[in-house]
mmCIF file of C-alpha atoms and ligand atoms in Angstrom:
data_model
loop_
_atom_site.group_PDB
_atom_site.id
_atom_site.type_symbol
_atom_site.label_atom_id
_atom_site.label_comp_id
_atom_site.label_asym_id
_atom_site.label_seq_id
_atom_site.Cartn_x
_atom_site.Cartn_y
_atom_site.Cartn_z
ATOM 1 C CA MET A 1 91.147 74.536 56.703
ATOM 2 C CA PHE A 2 87.860 75.192 56.847
ATOM 3 C CA GLU A 3 86.365 77.643 59.367
ATOM 4 C CA ARG A 4 83.757 76.268 61.826
ATOM 5 C CA ALA A 5 80.412 76.307 60.458
ATOM 6 C CA ALA A 6 76.567 77.135 62.450
ATOM 7 C CA ILE A 7 74.760 74.613 63.055
ATOM 8 C CA VAL A 8 71.090 75.835 63.763
ATOM 9 C CA ARG A 9 69.424 73.021 66.251
ATOM 10 C CA GLY A 10 65.412 73.463 66.551
ATOM 11 C CA LEU A 11 63.496 71.589 68.936
ATOM 12 C CA GLY A 12 63.748 68.835 67.170
ATOM 13 C CA SER A 13 66.625 66.738 67.127
ATOM 14 C CA ASP A 14 66.241 66.725 63.539
ATOM 15 C CA GLU A 15 66.392 70.264 63.340
ATOM 16 C CA VAL A 16 68.965 71.077 61.359
ATOM 17 C CA SER A 17 70.341 73.944 59.226
ATOM 18 C CA VAL A 18 73.105 73.507 56.840
ATOM 19 C CA ASP A 19 75.063 75.029 54.264
ATOM 20 C CA TRP A 20 75.225 72.526 52.010
ATOM 21 C CA GLU A 21 76.673 75.264 48.962
ATOM 22 C CA ARG A 22 79.343 75.260 51.265
ATOM 23 C CA LEU A 23 79.500 71.840 52.362
ATOM 24 C CA ARG A 24 79.525 71.154 48.713
ATOM 25 C CA ALA A 25 82.024 73.085 48.084
ATOM 26 C CA ALA A 26 84.359 71.706 49.747
ATOM 27 C CA ALA A 27 83.927 68.964 48.787
ATOM 28 C CA ARG A 28 84.259 70.292 44.608
ATOM 29 C CA ALA A 29 87.967 71.803 46.406
ATOM 30 C CA VAL A 30 89.085 68.284 47.787
ATOM 31 C CA VAL A 31 88.103 66.563 44.973
ATOM 32 C CA ALA A 32 91.126 68.224 43.010
ATOM 33 C CA ASN A 33 93.381 65.762 45.478
ATOM 34 C CA ALA A 34 91.582 62.591 44.394
ATOM 35 C CA TYR A 35 94.637 59.872 43.587
ATOM 36 C CA ALA A 36 92.057 58.027 41.157
ATOM 37 C CA PRO A 37 94.523 56.859 38.111
ATOM 38 C CA TYR A 38 92.687 53.299 37.653
ATOM 39 C CA SER A 39 89.141 54.394 37.757
ATOM 40 C CA ARG A 40 89.221 58.688 36.766
ATOM 41 C CA VAL A 41 86.827 58.615 38.895
ATOM 42 C CA HIS A 42 87.752 61.112 40.818
ATOM 43 C CA VAL A 43 85.347 62.128 45.029
ATOM 44 C CA GLY A 44 85.560 64.668 46.909
ATOM 45 C CA ALA A 45 83.447 64.827 50.001
ATOM 46 C CA ALA A 46 82.957 66.640 53.178
ATOM 47 C CA GLY A 47 81.490 66.116 56.118
ATOM 48 C CA LEU A 48 79.842 68.460 58.311
ATOM 49 C CA VAL A 49 80.290 67.154 62.325
ATOM 50 C CA ASP A 50 78.078 68.287 65.544
ATOM 51 C CA ASP A 51 80.445 70.760 66.542
ATOM 52 C CA GLY A 52 80.295 72.538 63.107
ATOM 53 C CA ARG A 53 83.872 71.614 62.407
ATOM 54 C CA VAL A 54 84.159 70.368 58.296
ATOM 55 C CA VAL A 55 85.757 67.524 57.549
ATOM 56 C CA VAL A 56 86.701 66.078 54.347
ATOM 57 C CA GLY A 57 88.574 63.584 52.063
ATOM 58 C CA CYS A 58 89.103 62.000 48.768
ATOM 59 C CA ASN A 59 89.270 58.633 47.002
ATOM 60 C CA VAL A 60 92.408 56.833 47.368
ATOM 61 C CA GLU A 61 92.666 54.788 44.638
ATOM 62 C CA ASN A 62 95.146 51.729 44.576
ATOM 63 C CA ALA A 63 97.369 49.196 42.134
ATOM 64 C CA SER A 64 95.266 46.045 43.995
ATOM 65 C CA TYR A 65 91.985 47.972 42.700
ATOM 66 C CA GLY A 66 90.107 46.400 45.823
ATOM 67 C CA LEU A 67 92.383 48.383 48.392
ATOM 68 C CA SER A 68 90.834 51.414 46.774
ATOM 69 C CA LEU A 69 89.961 53.564 49.472
ATOM 70 C CA CYS A 70 86.113 55.796 49.261
ATOM 71 C CA ALA A 71 86.131 59.514 49.771
ATOM 72 C CA GLU A 72 83.907 59.005 52.343
ATOM 73 C CA CYS A 73 86.765 56.522 54.898
ATOM 74 C CA GLY A 74 88.743 59.952 54.252
ATOM 75 C CA VAL A 75 85.544 61.931 56.110
ATOM 76 C CA ALA A 76 85.622 59.107 58.873
ATOM 77 C CA SER A 77 89.016 59.386 59.722
ATOM 78 C CA ALA A 78 89.460 63.047 59.513
ATOM 79 C CA LEU A 79 86.680 63.021 62.067
ATOM 80 C CA HIS A 80 88.365 61.118 64.425
ATOM 81 C CA ALA A 81 91.938 62.363 63.279
ATOM 82 C CA GLY A 82 90.384 65.618 64.550
ATOM 83 C CA GLY A 83 88.771 65.315 67.314
ATOM 84 C CA GLY A 84 86.341 62.764 67.492
ATOM 85 C CA GLY A 85 82.236 63.485 67.748
ATOM 86 C CA ARG A 86 79.499 62.606 65.096
ATOM 87 C CA LEU A 87 78.495 63.548 60.901
ATOM 88 C CA VAL A 88 75.143 65.560 60.292
ATOM 89 C CA ALA A 89 75.443 66.539 56.503
ATOM 90 C CA LEU A 90 77.353 64.595 54.025
ATOM 91 C CA SER A 91 77.905 65.940 50.487
ATOM 92 C CA VAL A 92 79.496 63.702 48.298
ATOM 93 C CA VAL A 93 81.238 64.934 44.337
ATOM 94 C CA ALA A 94 82.573 63.458 41.527
ATOM 95 C CA GLY A 95 85.027 65.944 39.461
ATOM 96 C CA ASP A 96 82.306 67.146 37.260
ATOM 97 C CA GLY A 97 80.943 68.762 40.257
ATOM 98 C CA ASP A 98 77.783 66.947 40.906
ATOM 99 C CA PHE A 99 76.586 64.900 43.814
ATOM 100 C CA LEU A 100 77.839 60.859 44.059
ATOM 101 C CA ALA A 101 75.501 58.448 46.039
ATOM 102 C CA PRO A 102 77.704 56.950 48.428
ATOM 103 C CA CYS A 103 78.457 53.191 47.340
ATOM 104 C CA GLY A 104 77.100 50.500 49.456
ATOM 105 C CA ARG A 105 79.819 50.178 51.343
ATOM 106 C CA CYS A 106 79.889 53.795 52.597
ATOM 107 C CA ARG A 107 76.916 53.405 54.004
ATOM 108 C CA GLN A 108 77.451 51.762 56.511
ATOM 109 C CA ILE A 109 80.840 53.278 57.363
ATOM 110 C CA LEU A 110 79.265 56.088 57.258
ATOM 111 C CA TRP A 111 76.273 54.834 59.791
ATOM 112 C CA GLU A 112 79.163 53.912 62.172
ATOM 113 C CA VAL A 113 79.829 58.169 62.213
ATOM 114 C CA GLY A 114 76.390 59.151 61.710
ATOM 115 C CA GLY A 115 73.909 56.857 62.054
ATOM 116 C CA PRO A 116 69.876 57.346 60.807
ATOM 117 C CA GLU A 117 69.867 61.072 61.008
ATOM 118 C CA LEU A 118 72.665 62.147 58.938
ATOM 119 C CA LEU A 119 71.937 63.894 55.624
ATOM 120 C CA VAL A 120 72.957 63.357 53.021
ATOM 121 C CA ASP A 121 73.424 65.616 49.103
ATOM 122 C CA ALA A 122 71.364 63.850 47.084
ATOM 123 C CA GLY A 123 71.086 67.084 44.551
ATOM 124 C CA GLY A 124 67.754 68.133 45.371
ATOM 125 C CA GLU A 125 66.413 67.152 48.996
ATOM 126 C CA PRO A 126 68.576 65.880 51.235
ATOM 127 C CA VAL A 127 68.167 62.571 52.352
ATOM 128 C CA ARG A 128 68.285 60.303 55.691
ATOM 129 C CA LEU A 129 70.827 57.738 55.575
ATOM 130 C CA ALA A 130 68.319 55.758 57.233
ATOM 131 C CA THR A 131 66.680 55.772 53.800
ATOM 132 C CA LEU A 132 69.355 54.851 51.603
ATOM 133 C CA LEU A 133 70.585 51.995 54.202
ATOM 134 C CA PRO A 134 66.871 50.732 55.789
ATOM 135 C CA GLY A 135 67.755 48.389 57.627
ATOM 136 C CA ALA A 136 70.685 48.760 58.665
ATOM 137 C CA PHE A 137 72.631 46.547 61.561
ATOM 138 C CA GLY A 138 74.732 48.666 63.757
ATOM 139 C CA PRO A 139 76.730 49.029 66.948
ATOM 140 C CA SER A 140 73.208 48.356 68.411
ATOM 141 C CA ASP A 141 72.954 45.368 67.159
ATOM 142 C CA LEU A 142 76.529 44.639 68.706
ATOM 143 C CA VAL A 143 75.305 45.406 72.458
ATOM 144 C CA THR A 144 71.187 43.294 72.128
ATOM 145 C CA ARG A 145 73.398 40.314 70.133
ATOM 146 C CA ALA A 146 76.295 39.676 71.489
ATOM 147 C CA GLU A 147 76.044 36.182 73.775
ATOM 148 C CA GLY A 148 78.327 35.888 77.409
ATOM 149 C CA ASP A 149 78.130 38.790 79.360
HETATM 150 N N1 THU B 201 84.646 56.331 45.141
HETATM 151 C C1 THU B 201 84.067 56.841 46.312
HETATM 152 O O1 THU B 201 84.987 57.431 46.839
HETATM 153 N N2 THU B 201 82.721 56.510 47.260
HETATM 154 C C2 THU B 201 81.264 56.273 46.719
HETATM 155 O O2 THU B 201 81.096 56.115 47.343
HETATM 156 C C3 THU B 201 81.649 55.588 45.698
HETATM 157 C C4 THU B 201 82.967 55.395 44.477
HETATM 158 C C5 THU B 201 85.442 56.092 44.060
HETATM 159 C C6 THU B 201 85.906 54.806 44.374
HETATM 160 C C7 THU B 201 86.990 54.840 43.340
HETATM 161 O O3 THU B 201 87.804 54.809 43.661
HETATM 162 C C8 THU B 201 86.233 55.187 42.508
HETATM 163 O O4 THU B 201 84.782 56.256 43.188
HETATM 164 C C9 THU B 201 85.061 54.295 41.622
HETATM 165 O O5 THU B 201 84.679 53.587 41.673
#
């Protein structure tokens, strides 16, 4: 559906050049497919993968309310369904096209697929996921805290 984007890396792993307008456009395109009859808050998300793929997702609500899926869940699923990889940048928008801050649960889900370095659209300067989820629990905690091995 989407072309691969060029990822430009400098010497430091934190130097990634992201075409934010392109990422936002992908999020705005998929927001049209959101299924949100209950909240009527339509959300679209687009993530740039470390191999240049752009993966997208939209929120999918449920009559039980609590089982509703956020747009970022769709991104995580599309990432793996498309072959895996690591998210390097993410843009989430609402129906008005403006950025929307990922909810707390989604920050944890994003931690798994993008880690602390993930760049998140914040309307102006992008922020690292580590800033949005300080002191996070993650995969490394399972390695260091598991007993009986
Ligand atoms: N929503 C998302 O898709 N992502 C977020 O990070 C915040 C909230 C959705 C869930 C629900 O369908 C609607 O927005 C209102 O909460």
